[in-house]
Amino acid sequence: MEKTSKKLFIFNLCIIFGILVIRRCNATTYFVGDTSGWDISSDLESWPLGKRFSVGDVLMFQYSSTHSVYEVAKDNFQSCNTTVPIRTFTNGNTTVALSKPGDRFFVCGNRLHCFAGMRLQVNVEGNGPSSAPVGAPRAAPAGILEPSSKKNNPATGVASSAAHVGGRGLRGSMKYFVYLMVFTFPLILYFINN
């Protein structure tokens, strides 16, 4: 009886671990502004077009010391009001987890930069990370630098949006690998112990 409960515990632990890993594998990290980063030269108004942001995804803001990232309420977004931010970031390399569905609003702490276009609205969908539907645009592959600026500046060395490798993307292949491991590992343990 004790051996059976131990196996059942290990089986349940594997399932829970697998679910957690699968949820994390589906998340995407987006580099805001692609190769131009969070900068006044980036076309931040059109940057989110064609991208699908889901709960669990991450926004990565990379910027110089002349900029900052303020998360603000919708009312303060259009007017570039930074006097009552929700959160403030100034370290030059900011990661923001998209933890709940709904609209999120980000502006540069320098109001003049904000009025010049350094602001970003992101619509976060759903209850968890999910792959884009068939035929939906995908994020650019990692390592391929494609400028995303108003001036069409050459690439600055900032990685492009979202880690996708190959046709299906990293999230697709990793998901199937994790499924395979989650469901075969308990079976392997069962046969080893019997």
Short mmCIF file of N, CA and C in Angstrom, two decimals:
data_model
loop_
_atom_site.label_atom_id
_atom_site.label_comp_id
_atom_site.label_asym_id
_atom_site.label_seq_id
_atom_site.Cartn_x
_atom_site.Cartn_y
_atom_site.Cartn_z
N MET A 1 0.82 -1.19 0.00
CA MET A 1 0.00 0.00 0.00
C MET A 1 0.87 1.26 0.00
N GLU A 2 1.92 1.25 0.78
CA GLU A 2 2.80 2.41 0.85
C GLU A 2 3.48 2.66 -0.50
N LYS A 3 3.86 1.58 -1.20
CA LYS A 3 4.51 1.70 -2.50
C LYS A 3 3.56 2.34 -3.52
N THR A 4 2.28 1.97 -3.47
CA THR A 4 1.29 2.52 -4.39
C THR A 4 1.06 4.00 -4.13
N SER A 5 0.97 4.41 -2.87
CA SER A 5 0.76 5.83 -2.57
C SER A 5 1.98 6.66 -2.95
N LYS A 6 3.17 6.08 -2.84
CA LYS A 6 4.38 6.79 -3.25
C LYS A 6 4.37 7.01 -4.77
N LYS A 7 3.97 5.99 -5.51
CA LYS A 7 3.90 6.10 -6.98
C LYS A 7 2.84 7.13 -7.38
N LEU A 8 1.71 7.10 -6.69
CA LEU A 8 0.65 8.06 -6.98
C LEU A 8 1.12 9.48 -6.69
N PHE A 9 1.85 9.67 -5.61
CA PHE A 9 2.40 10.99 -5.28
C PHE A 9 3.36 11.47 -6.36
N ILE A 10 4.26 10.59 -6.80
CA ILE A 10 5.21 10.96 -7.85
C ILE A 10 4.48 11.27 -9.15
N PHE A 11 3.47 10.48 -9.48
CA PHE A 11 2.69 10.72 -10.68
C PHE A 11 2.03 12.10 -10.63
N ASN A 12 1.37 12.41 -9.51
CA ASN A 12 0.71 13.72 -9.36
C ASN A 12 1.71 14.86 -9.39
N LEU A 13 2.86 14.66 -8.78
CA LEU A 13 3.91 15.68 -8.80
C LEU A 13 4.37 15.95 -10.23
N CYS A 14 4.53 14.90 -11.02
CA CYS A 14 4.93 15.05 -12.43
C CYS A 14 3.88 15.82 -13.22
N ILE A 15 2.62 15.52 -12.99
CA ILE A 15 1.54 16.22 -13.70
C ILE A 15 1.55 17.70 -13.35
N ILE A 16 1.66 18.02 -12.06
CA ILE A 16 1.67 19.42 -11.63
C ILE A 16 2.88 20.14 -12.22
N PHE A 17 4.05 19.52 -12.15
CA PHE A 17 5.26 20.12 -12.71
C PHE A 17 5.08 20.35 -14.21
N GLY A 18 4.53 19.37 -14.91
CA GLY A 18 4.33 19.49 -16.35
C GLY A 18 3.40 20.63 -16.72
N ILE A 19 2.33 20.77 -15.97
CA ILE A 19 1.39 21.86 -16.24
C ILE A 19 2.08 23.21 -16.06
N LEU A 20 2.86 23.34 -14.99
CA LEU A 20 3.58 24.60 -14.76
C LEU A 20 4.57 24.89 -15.86
N VAL A 21 5.31 23.88 -16.31
CA VAL A 21 6.29 24.07 -17.37
C VAL A 21 5.61 24.41 -18.69
N ILE A 22 4.51 23.73 -18.98
CA ILE A 22 3.79 24.00 -20.23
C ILE A 22 3.30 25.44 -20.26
N ARG A 23 2.73 25.93 -19.15
CA ARG A 23 2.26 27.31 -19.11
C ARG A 23 3.41 28.27 -19.36
N ARG A 24 4.58 28.00 -18.77
CA ARG A 24 5.71 28.90 -18.93
C ARG A 24 6.29 28.83 -20.34
N CYS A 25 6.28 27.63 -20.94
CA CYS A 25 6.82 27.47 -22.29
C CYS A 25 6.00 28.21 -23.32
N ASN A 26 4.74 28.43 -23.04
CA ASN A 26 3.87 29.11 -23.98
C ASN A 26 4.04 30.62 -23.94
N ALA A 27 4.68 31.14 -22.92
CA ALA A 27 4.86 32.59 -22.80
C ALA A 27 5.86 33.08 -23.84
N THR A 28 5.68 34.32 -24.26
CA THR A 28 6.57 34.95 -25.23
C THR A 28 7.14 36.21 -24.63
N THR A 29 8.42 36.46 -24.89
CA THR A 29 9.06 37.70 -24.47
C THR A 29 9.14 38.61 -25.68
N TYR A 30 8.55 39.79 -25.57
CA TYR A 30 8.57 40.77 -26.66
C TYR A 30 9.54 41.89 -26.31
N PHE A 31 10.45 42.21 -27.21
CA PHE A 31 11.36 43.34 -27.04
C PHE A 31 10.69 44.56 -27.64
N VAL A 32 10.26 45.47 -26.77
CA VAL A 32 9.50 46.64 -27.19
C VAL A 32 10.34 47.49 -28.14
N GLY A 33 9.77 47.80 -29.30
CA GLY A 33 10.45 48.59 -30.31
C GLY A 33 11.39 47.78 -31.17
N ASP A 34 11.42 46.47 -31.00
CA ASP A 34 12.32 45.58 -31.73
C ASP A 34 13.75 46.08 -31.64
N THR A 35 14.42 46.23 -32.77
CA THR A 35 15.84 46.58 -32.77
C THR A 35 16.12 48.00 -32.28
N SER A 36 15.14 48.88 -32.37
CA SER A 36 15.35 50.26 -31.93
C SER A 36 15.15 50.41 -30.43
N GLY A 37 14.50 49.46 -29.81
CA GLY A 37 14.26 49.51 -28.38
C GLY A 37 13.23 50.57 -28.01
N TRP A 38 13.17 50.88 -26.73
CA TRP A 38 12.29 51.92 -26.18
C TRP A 38 13.01 53.23 -26.41
N ASP A 39 12.73 53.86 -27.55
CA ASP A 39 13.47 55.05 -27.96
C ASP A 39 12.53 55.98 -28.73
N ILE A 40 12.89 57.23 -28.75
CA ILE A 40 12.08 58.24 -29.44
C ILE A 40 12.03 57.99 -30.95
N SER A 41 13.03 57.29 -31.50
CA SER A 41 13.05 57.01 -32.94
C SER A 41 12.20 55.79 -33.31
N SER A 42 11.77 55.02 -32.32
CA SER A 42 10.97 53.82 -32.59
C SER A 42 9.54 54.19 -32.96
N ASP A 43 8.97 53.42 -33.83
CA ASP A 43 7.56 53.61 -34.20
C ASP A 43 6.71 52.76 -33.25
N LEU A 44 6.54 53.25 -32.04
CA LEU A 44 5.85 52.50 -31.00
C LEU A 44 4.35 52.42 -31.20
N GLU A 45 3.81 53.31 -32.03
CA GLU A 45 2.38 53.26 -32.31
C GLU A 45 2.03 52.03 -33.14
N SER A 46 2.88 51.70 -34.11
CA SER A 46 2.58 50.54 -34.96
C SER A 46 3.28 49.27 -34.47
N TRP A 47 4.20 49.37 -33.53
CA TRP A 47 4.93 48.18 -33.07
C TRP A 47 4.01 47.05 -32.60
N PRO A 48 2.96 47.30 -31.82
CA PRO A 48 2.13 46.17 -31.35
C PRO A 48 1.20 45.58 -32.42
N LEU A 49 1.05 46.24 -33.57
CA LEU A 49 0.16 45.74 -34.61
C LEU A 49 0.63 44.37 -35.10
N GLY A 50 -0.27 43.43 -35.19
CA GLY A 50 0.07 42.09 -35.65
C GLY A 50 0.60 41.19 -34.55
N LYS A 51 0.76 41.71 -33.36
CA LYS A 51 1.23 40.90 -32.23
C LYS A 51 0.04 40.56 -31.35
N ARG A 52 0.10 39.39 -30.77
CA ARG A 52 -0.98 38.94 -29.88
C ARG A 52 -0.39 38.75 -28.50
N PHE A 53 -0.74 39.62 -27.58
CA PHE A 53 -0.22 39.58 -26.22
C PHE A 53 -1.18 38.80 -25.34
N SER A 54 -0.65 37.84 -24.60
CA SER A 54 -1.46 36.98 -23.74
C SER A 54 -0.95 37.05 -22.31
N VAL A 55 -1.81 36.71 -21.38
CA VAL A 55 -1.41 36.62 -19.98
C VAL A 55 -0.24 35.64 -19.89
N GLY A 56 0.80 36.04 -19.18
CA GLY A 56 2.01 35.22 -19.06
C GLY A 56 3.13 35.69 -19.96
N ASP A 57 2.81 36.47 -21.00
CA ASP A 57 3.86 37.03 -21.85
C ASP A 57 4.61 38.11 -21.09
N VAL A 58 5.76 38.51 -21.64
CA VAL A 58 6.62 39.49 -20.98
C VAL A 58 7.01 40.57 -21.98
N LEU A 59 6.97 41.82 -21.54
CA LEU A 59 7.49 42.94 -22.33
C LEU A 59 8.87 43.29 -21.80
N MET A 60 9.83 43.41 -22.70
CA MET A 60 11.19 43.79 -22.33
C MET A 60 11.47 45.17 -22.91
N PHE A 61 11.67 46.15 -22.04
CA PHE A 61 11.99 47.51 -22.45
C PHE A 61 13.49 47.70 -22.29
N GLN A 62 14.18 48.07 -23.38
CA GLN A 62 15.60 48.38 -23.32
C GLN A 62 15.78 49.81 -23.78
N TYR A 63 16.44 50.63 -22.92
CA TYR A 63 16.50 52.06 -23.20
C TYR A 63 17.72 52.69 -22.54
N SER A 64 18.04 53.89 -23.01
CA SER A 64 19.20 54.63 -22.48
C SER A 64 18.80 55.39 -21.22
N SER A 65 19.79 56.01 -20.60
CA SER A 65 19.57 56.74 -19.35
C SER A 65 18.73 58.01 -19.54
N THR A 66 18.53 58.44 -20.78
CA THR A 66 17.69 59.62 -21.02
C THR A 66 16.21 59.28 -21.04
N HIS A 67 15.89 58.00 -20.93
CA HIS A 67 14.50 57.54 -20.96
C HIS A 67 14.14 56.81 -19.67
N SER A 68 12.87 56.55 -19.52
CA SER A 68 12.34 55.73 -18.42
C SER A 68 11.04 55.12 -18.91
N VAL A 69 10.49 54.22 -18.12
CA VAL A 69 9.21 53.61 -18.46
C VAL A 69 8.28 53.83 -17.28
N TYR A 70 7.14 54.46 -17.58
CA TYR A 70 6.09 54.66 -16.57
C TYR A 70 4.87 53.90 -17.04
N GLU A 71 4.35 53.06 -16.18
CA GLU A 71 3.05 52.47 -16.48
C GLU A 71 2.02 53.40 -15.88
N VAL A 72 1.03 53.78 -16.70
CA VAL A 72 0.05 54.76 -16.27
C VAL A 72 -1.36 54.26 -16.53
N ALA A 73 -2.33 54.92 -15.94
CA ALA A 73 -3.74 54.62 -16.19
C ALA A 73 -4.14 55.15 -17.56
N LYS A 74 -5.22 54.63 -18.09
CA LYS A 74 -5.71 55.03 -19.41
C LYS A 74 -5.93 56.54 -19.49
N ASP A 75 -6.49 57.13 -18.43
CA ASP A 75 -6.76 58.57 -18.42
C ASP A 75 -5.50 59.40 -18.59
N ASN A 76 -4.37 58.89 -18.11
CA ASN A 76 -3.11 59.64 -18.17
C ASN A 76 -2.29 59.32 -19.42
N PHE A 77 -2.71 58.34 -20.18
CA PHE A 77 -1.95 57.90 -21.35
C PHE A 77 -1.90 58.95 -22.45
N GLN A 78 -3.04 59.40 -22.95
CA GLN A 78 -3.08 60.35 -24.06
C GLN A 78 -2.49 61.71 -23.68
N SER A 79 -2.68 62.11 -22.43
CA SER A 79 -2.17 63.42 -22.00
C SER A 79 -0.72 63.34 -21.52
N CYS A 80 -0.14 62.14 -21.55
CA CYS A 80 1.25 61.93 -21.10
C CYS A 80 1.45 62.43 -19.67
N ASN A 81 0.47 62.23 -18.84
CA ASN A 81 0.54 62.65 -17.44
C ASN A 81 1.32 61.59 -16.65
N THR A 82 2.48 61.97 -16.13
CA THR A 82 3.31 61.03 -15.38
C THR A 82 3.34 61.35 -13.88
N THR A 83 2.42 62.21 -13.42
CA THR A 83 2.45 62.61 -12.01
C THR A 83 1.92 61.53 -11.07
N VAL A 84 1.10 60.62 -11.58
CA VAL A 84 0.56 59.54 -10.74
C VAL A 84 0.72 58.19 -11.46
N PRO A 85 1.97 57.75 -11.64
CA PRO A 85 2.18 56.48 -12.34
C PRO A 85 1.76 55.29 -11.49
N ILE A 86 1.42 54.21 -12.17
CA ILE A 86 1.15 52.95 -11.48
C ILE A 86 2.47 52.34 -11.04
N ARG A 87 3.45 52.34 -11.96
CA ARG A 87 4.81 51.87 -11.67
C ARG A 87 5.80 52.68 -12.47
N THR A 88 7.01 52.80 -11.96
CA THR A 88 8.08 53.56 -12.60
C THR A 88 9.33 52.69 -12.71
N PHE A 89 9.97 52.72 -13.88
CA PHE A 89 11.20 51.95 -14.11
C PHE A 89 12.26 52.88 -14.71
N THR A 90 13.48 52.79 -14.24
CA THR A 90 14.54 53.67 -14.74
C THR A 90 15.86 52.95 -14.97
N ASN A 91 15.89 51.63 -14.89
CA ASN A 91 17.17 50.91 -14.93
C ASN A 91 17.72 50.62 -16.32
N GLY A 92 16.98 50.94 -17.38
CA GLY A 92 17.48 50.74 -18.74
C GLY A 92 17.20 49.36 -19.32
N ASN A 93 16.78 48.44 -18.48
CA ASN A 93 16.51 47.07 -18.92
C ASN A 93 15.35 46.54 -18.09
N THR A 94 14.15 46.88 -18.48
CA THR A 94 12.96 46.63 -17.67
C THR A 94 12.15 45.48 -18.24
N THR A 95 11.76 44.57 -17.37
CA THR A 95 10.90 43.45 -17.74
C THR A 95 9.55 43.64 -17.07
N VAL A 96 8.48 43.58 -17.85
CA VAL A 96 7.13 43.72 -17.31
C VAL A 96 6.34 42.48 -17.69
N ALA A 97 5.90 41.73 -16.68
CA ALA A 97 5.08 40.54 -16.91
C ALA A 97 3.63 40.97 -17.15
N LEU A 98 3.03 40.41 -18.15
CA LEU A 98 1.62 40.68 -18.44
C LEU A 98 0.80 39.65 -17.68
N SER A 99 0.38 39.99 -16.47
CA SER A 99 -0.19 39.02 -15.54
C SER A 99 -1.71 38.93 -15.55
N LYS A 100 -2.37 39.87 -16.22
CA LYS A 100 -3.84 39.80 -16.27
C LYS A 100 -4.33 40.41 -17.58
N PRO A 101 -5.51 39.98 -18.03
CA PRO A 101 -6.03 40.51 -19.30
C PRO A 101 -6.46 41.97 -19.16
N GLY A 102 -6.46 42.65 -20.30
CA GLY A 102 -6.89 44.04 -20.33
C GLY A 102 -5.83 44.93 -20.97
N ASP A 103 -6.14 46.20 -21.06
CA ASP A 103 -5.23 47.17 -21.67
C ASP A 103 -4.19 47.62 -20.65
N ARG A 104 -2.93 47.76 -21.13
CA ARG A 104 -1.83 48.28 -20.32
C ARG A 104 -1.27 49.48 -21.06
N PHE A 105 -0.86 50.50 -20.31
CA PHE A 105 -0.40 51.76 -20.91
C PHE A 105 0.97 52.13 -20.35
N PHE A 106 1.92 52.42 -21.26
CA PHE A 106 3.29 52.76 -20.87
C PHE A 106 3.70 54.05 -21.58
N VAL A 107 4.40 54.92 -20.88
CA VAL A 107 4.90 56.16 -21.46
C VAL A 107 6.32 56.40 -20.97
N CYS A 108 7.06 57.21 -21.71
CA CYS A 108 8.37 57.67 -21.24
C CYS A 108 8.12 58.71 -20.16
N GLY A 109 8.94 58.70 -19.11
CA GLY A 109 8.78 59.65 -18.02
C GLY A 109 9.04 61.09 -18.43
N ASN A 110 9.75 61.29 -19.53
CA ASN A 110 9.97 62.62 -20.08
C ASN A 110 8.74 62.96 -20.93
N ARG A 111 7.95 63.91 -20.47
CA ARG A 111 6.69 64.23 -21.16
C ARG A 111 6.88 64.61 -22.62
N LEU A 112 7.96 65.33 -22.93
CA LEU A 112 8.21 65.71 -24.32
C LEU A 112 8.43 64.47 -25.19
N HIS A 113 9.15 63.48 -24.65
CA HIS A 113 9.35 62.23 -25.40
C HIS A 113 8.02 61.51 -25.59
N CYS A 114 7.20 61.52 -24.55
CA CYS A 114 5.88 60.88 -24.64
C CYS A 114 5.04 61.54 -25.73
N PHE A 115 4.99 62.87 -25.73
CA PHE A 115 4.23 63.58 -26.76
C PHE A 115 4.78 63.33 -28.16
N ALA A 116 6.10 63.03 -28.25
CA ALA A 116 6.72 62.76 -29.54
C ALA A 116 6.50 61.31 -29.99
N GLY A 117 5.80 60.51 -29.19
CA GLY A 117 5.46 59.15 -29.61
C GLY A 117 6.00 58.04 -28.73
N MET A 118 6.70 58.36 -27.66
CA MET A 118 7.23 57.32 -26.78
C MET A 118 6.16 56.89 -25.79
N ARG A 119 5.16 56.22 -26.31
CA ARG A 119 4.09 55.67 -25.48
C ARG A 119 3.59 54.41 -26.17
N LEU A 120 3.09 53.50 -25.36
CA LEU A 120 2.70 52.20 -25.87
C LEU A 120 1.45 51.70 -25.16
N GLN A 121 0.48 51.28 -25.96
CA GLN A 121 -0.73 50.65 -25.44
C GLN A 121 -0.71 49.20 -25.88
N VAL A 122 -0.90 48.29 -24.92
CA VAL A 122 -0.89 46.86 -25.21
C VAL A 122 -2.18 46.24 -24.70
N ASN A 123 -2.85 45.47 -25.56
CA ASN A 123 -4.06 44.77 -25.15
C ASN A 123 -3.68 43.33 -24.85
N VAL A 124 -3.81 42.93 -23.58
CA VAL A 124 -3.47 41.58 -23.13
C VAL A 124 -4.73 40.73 -23.17
N GLU A 125 -4.66 39.61 -23.89
CA GLU A 125 -5.83 38.75 -24.08
C GLU A 125 -5.80 37.54 -23.16
N GLY A 126 -6.99 37.05 -22.87
CA GLY A 126 -7.18 35.73 -22.28
C GLY A 126 -6.68 35.48 -20.89
N ASN A 127 -6.76 34.20 -20.50
CA ASN A 127 -6.39 33.77 -19.15
C ASN A 127 -5.03 33.13 -19.09
N GLY A 128 -4.36 32.95 -20.20
CA GLY A 128 -3.04 32.31 -20.18
C GLY A 128 -2.39 32.40 -21.53
N PRO A 129 -1.08 32.08 -21.57
CA PRO A 129 -0.37 32.13 -22.84
C PRO A 129 -0.98 31.17 -23.84
N SER A 130 -1.08 31.60 -25.07
CA SER A 130 -1.61 30.72 -26.10
C SER A 130 -0.91 31.03 -27.41
N SER A 131 -0.80 30.01 -28.25
CA SER A 131 -0.17 30.21 -29.54
C SER A 131 -1.08 31.03 -30.43
N ALA A 132 -0.49 31.71 -31.38
CA ALA A 132 -1.29 32.48 -32.33
C ALA A 132 -2.10 31.52 -33.19
N PRO A 133 -3.30 31.90 -33.58
CA PRO A 133 -4.10 31.01 -34.42
C PRO A 133 -3.46 30.83 -35.78
N VAL A 134 -3.87 29.78 -36.48
CA VAL A 134 -3.34 29.51 -37.81
C VAL A 134 -3.58 30.71 -38.70
N GLY A 135 -2.55 31.12 -39.42
CA GLY A 135 -2.66 32.26 -40.33
C GLY A 135 -2.41 33.60 -39.67
N ALA A 136 -2.27 33.62 -38.33
CA ALA A 136 -2.01 34.89 -37.65
C ALA A 136 -0.54 35.25 -37.81
N PRO A 137 -0.23 36.54 -37.83
CA PRO A 137 1.17 36.93 -37.95
C PRO A 137 1.95 36.46 -36.74
N ARG A 138 3.20 36.10 -36.96
CA ARG A 138 4.08 35.68 -35.88
C ARG A 138 5.11 36.77 -35.63
N ALA A 139 5.70 36.73 -34.44
CA ALA A 139 6.76 37.66 -34.11
C ALA A 139 7.99 37.29 -34.92
N ALA A 140 8.88 38.26 -35.12
CA ALA A 140 10.10 38.03 -35.88
C ALA A 140 10.99 37.03 -35.16
N PRO A 141 11.73 36.18 -35.88
CA PRO A 141 12.61 35.22 -35.25
C PRO A 141 13.72 35.91 -34.46
N ALA A 142 14.12 35.29 -33.36
CA ALA A 142 15.19 35.84 -32.54
C ALA A 142 16.48 35.83 -33.34
N GLY A 143 17.28 36.84 -33.17
CA GLY A 143 18.57 36.90 -33.84
C GLY A 143 18.52 37.61 -35.18
N ILE A 144 17.36 37.77 -35.77
CA ILE A 144 17.25 38.50 -37.03
C ILE A 144 16.90 39.93 -36.67
N LEU A 145 17.77 40.84 -37.02
CA LEU A 145 17.57 42.23 -36.63
C LEU A 145 16.88 42.98 -37.77
N GLU A 146 15.67 43.43 -37.47
CA GLU A 146 14.92 44.19 -38.45
C GLU A 146 14.53 45.52 -37.82
N PRO A 147 15.02 46.64 -38.33
CA PRO A 147 14.71 47.92 -37.72
C PRO A 147 13.22 48.20 -37.68
N SER A 148 12.81 48.89 -36.64
CA SER A 148 11.41 49.24 -36.46
C SER A 148 11.33 50.70 -36.05
N SER A 149 11.95 51.56 -36.81
CA SER A 149 12.00 52.95 -36.40
C SER A 149 11.39 53.84 -37.46
N LYS A 150 11.06 55.05 -37.04
CA LYS A 150 10.49 56.03 -37.95
C LYS A 150 11.52 56.43 -39.00
N LYS A 151 12.78 56.47 -38.62
CA LYS A 151 13.84 56.90 -39.53
C LYS A 151 14.47 55.73 -40.28
N ASN A 152 14.02 54.50 -40.00
CA ASN A 152 14.58 53.30 -40.59
C ASN A 152 16.08 53.22 -40.33
N ASN A 153 16.47 53.47 -39.08
CA ASN A 153 17.86 53.37 -38.67
C ASN A 153 18.35 51.94 -38.80
N PRO A 154 19.68 51.74 -39.00
CA PRO A 154 20.19 50.38 -39.04
C PRO A 154 20.05 49.73 -37.67
N ALA A 155 20.11 48.41 -37.66
CA ALA A 155 19.95 47.65 -36.41
C ALA A 155 20.97 48.08 -35.38
N THR A 156 20.53 48.14 -34.13
CA THR A 156 21.40 48.59 -33.05
C THR A 156 21.87 47.46 -32.18
N GLY A 157 21.54 46.23 -32.50
CA GLY A 157 22.00 45.10 -31.71
C GLY A 157 21.01 44.63 -30.66
N VAL A 158 19.86 45.23 -30.58
CA VAL A 158 18.85 44.78 -29.64
C VAL A 158 18.10 43.63 -30.30
N ALA A 159 17.90 42.56 -29.59
CA ALA A 159 17.22 41.40 -30.17
C ALA A 159 15.82 41.76 -30.61
N SER A 160 15.33 41.06 -31.61
CA SER A 160 13.99 41.35 -32.13
C SER A 160 12.92 40.71 -31.26
N SER A 161 11.69 41.01 -31.55
CA SER A 161 10.56 40.56 -30.74
C SER A 161 10.38 39.06 -30.75
N ALA A 162 10.19 38.51 -29.59
CA ALA A 162 9.73 37.15 -29.36
C ALA A 162 10.65 36.07 -29.87
N ALA A 163 10.87 35.12 -29.02
CA ALA A 163 11.73 34.00 -29.36
C ALA A 163 10.92 32.95 -30.11
N HIS A 164 11.13 32.84 -31.41
CA HIS A 164 10.51 31.80 -32.22
C HIS A 164 11.59 31.22 -33.11
N VAL A 165 11.64 29.91 -33.20
CA VAL A 165 12.63 29.24 -34.01
C VAL A 165 11.90 28.31 -34.96
N GLY A 166 12.27 28.34 -36.23
CA GLY A 166 11.64 27.45 -37.20
C GLY A 166 10.21 27.87 -37.53
N GLY A 167 9.50 27.02 -38.24
CA GLY A 167 8.16 27.33 -38.69
C GLY A 167 7.13 27.40 -37.57
N ARG A 168 7.20 26.47 -36.62
CA ARG A 168 6.19 26.43 -35.57
C ARG A 168 6.55 27.34 -34.43
N GLY A 169 7.81 27.68 -34.30
CA GLY A 169 8.22 28.50 -33.18
C GLY A 169 8.67 27.63 -32.02
N LEU A 170 9.48 28.21 -31.15
CA LEU A 170 10.02 27.50 -30.00
C LEU A 170 8.91 27.03 -29.10
N ARG A 171 7.85 27.85 -28.97
CA ARG A 171 6.79 27.44 -28.05
C ARG A 171 6.09 26.19 -28.55
N GLY A 172 5.96 25.99 -29.85
CA GLY A 172 5.31 24.80 -30.37
C GLY A 172 6.12 23.54 -30.13
N SER A 173 7.41 23.54 -30.46
CA SER A 173 8.23 22.35 -30.28
C SER A 173 8.43 22.02 -28.82
N MET A 174 8.66 23.03 -28.01
CA MET A 174 8.89 22.81 -26.59
C MET A 174 7.63 22.24 -25.93
N LYS A 175 6.49 22.72 -26.36
CA LYS A 175 5.23 22.25 -25.78
C LYS A 175 5.08 20.75 -26.00
N TYR A 176 5.37 20.26 -27.21
CA TYR A 176 5.22 18.84 -27.49
C TYR A 176 6.26 18.02 -26.73
N PHE A 177 7.46 18.54 -26.59
CA PHE A 177 8.49 17.86 -25.81
C PHE A 177 8.05 17.72 -24.36
N VAL A 178 7.52 18.79 -23.79
CA VAL A 178 7.09 18.77 -22.40
C VAL A 178 5.92 17.80 -22.22
N TYR A 179 4.95 17.82 -23.14
CA TYR A 179 3.84 16.87 -23.07
C TYR A 179 4.37 15.44 -23.05
N LEU A 180 5.29 15.17 -23.94
CA LEU A 180 5.87 13.83 -24.03
C LEU A 180 6.53 13.44 -22.72
N MET A 181 7.32 14.34 -22.15
CA MET A 181 8.02 14.05 -20.90
C MET A 181 7.04 13.88 -19.74
N VAL A 182 6.04 14.72 -19.67
CA VAL A 182 5.08 14.68 -18.56
C VAL A 182 4.31 13.36 -18.56
N PHE A 183 3.92 12.91 -19.71
CA PHE A 183 3.09 11.71 -19.75
C PHE A 183 3.90 10.42 -19.84
N THR A 184 5.14 10.46 -20.29
CA THR A 184 5.93 9.23 -20.36
C THR A 184 6.75 9.00 -19.10
N PHE A 185 7.17 10.05 -18.42
CA PHE A 185 7.99 9.91 -17.22
C PHE A 185 7.30 9.07 -16.14
N PRO A 186 6.03 9.34 -15.82
CA PRO A 186 5.37 8.49 -14.82
C PRO A 186 5.27 7.03 -15.27
N LEU A 187 5.06 6.79 -16.55
CA LEU A 187 5.00 5.41 -17.03
C LEU A 187 6.35 4.72 -16.90
N ILE A 188 7.41 5.45 -17.21
CA ILE A 188 8.75 4.89 -17.06
C ILE A 188 9.01 4.54 -15.60
N LEU A 189 8.66 5.45 -14.70
CA LEU A 189 8.84 5.17 -13.27
C LEU A 189 8.03 3.95 -12.85
N TYR A 190 6.84 3.83 -13.34
CA TYR A 190 5.99 2.70 -13.00
C TYR A 190 6.64 1.38 -13.42
N PHE A 191 7.14 1.32 -14.66
CA PHE A 191 7.74 0.09 -15.12
C PHE A 191 9.07 -0.22 -14.45
N ILE A 192 9.82 0.81 -14.04
CA ILE A 192 11.08 0.60 -13.33
C ILE A 192 10.81 0.02 -11.94
N ASN A 193 9.81 0.52 -11.27
CA ASN A 193 9.53 0.08 -9.91
C ASN A 193 8.74 -1.22 -9.83
N ASN A 194 8.25 -1.74 -10.93
CA ASN A 194 7.48 -3.01 -10.90
C ASN A 194 8.24 -4.14 -11.52
#
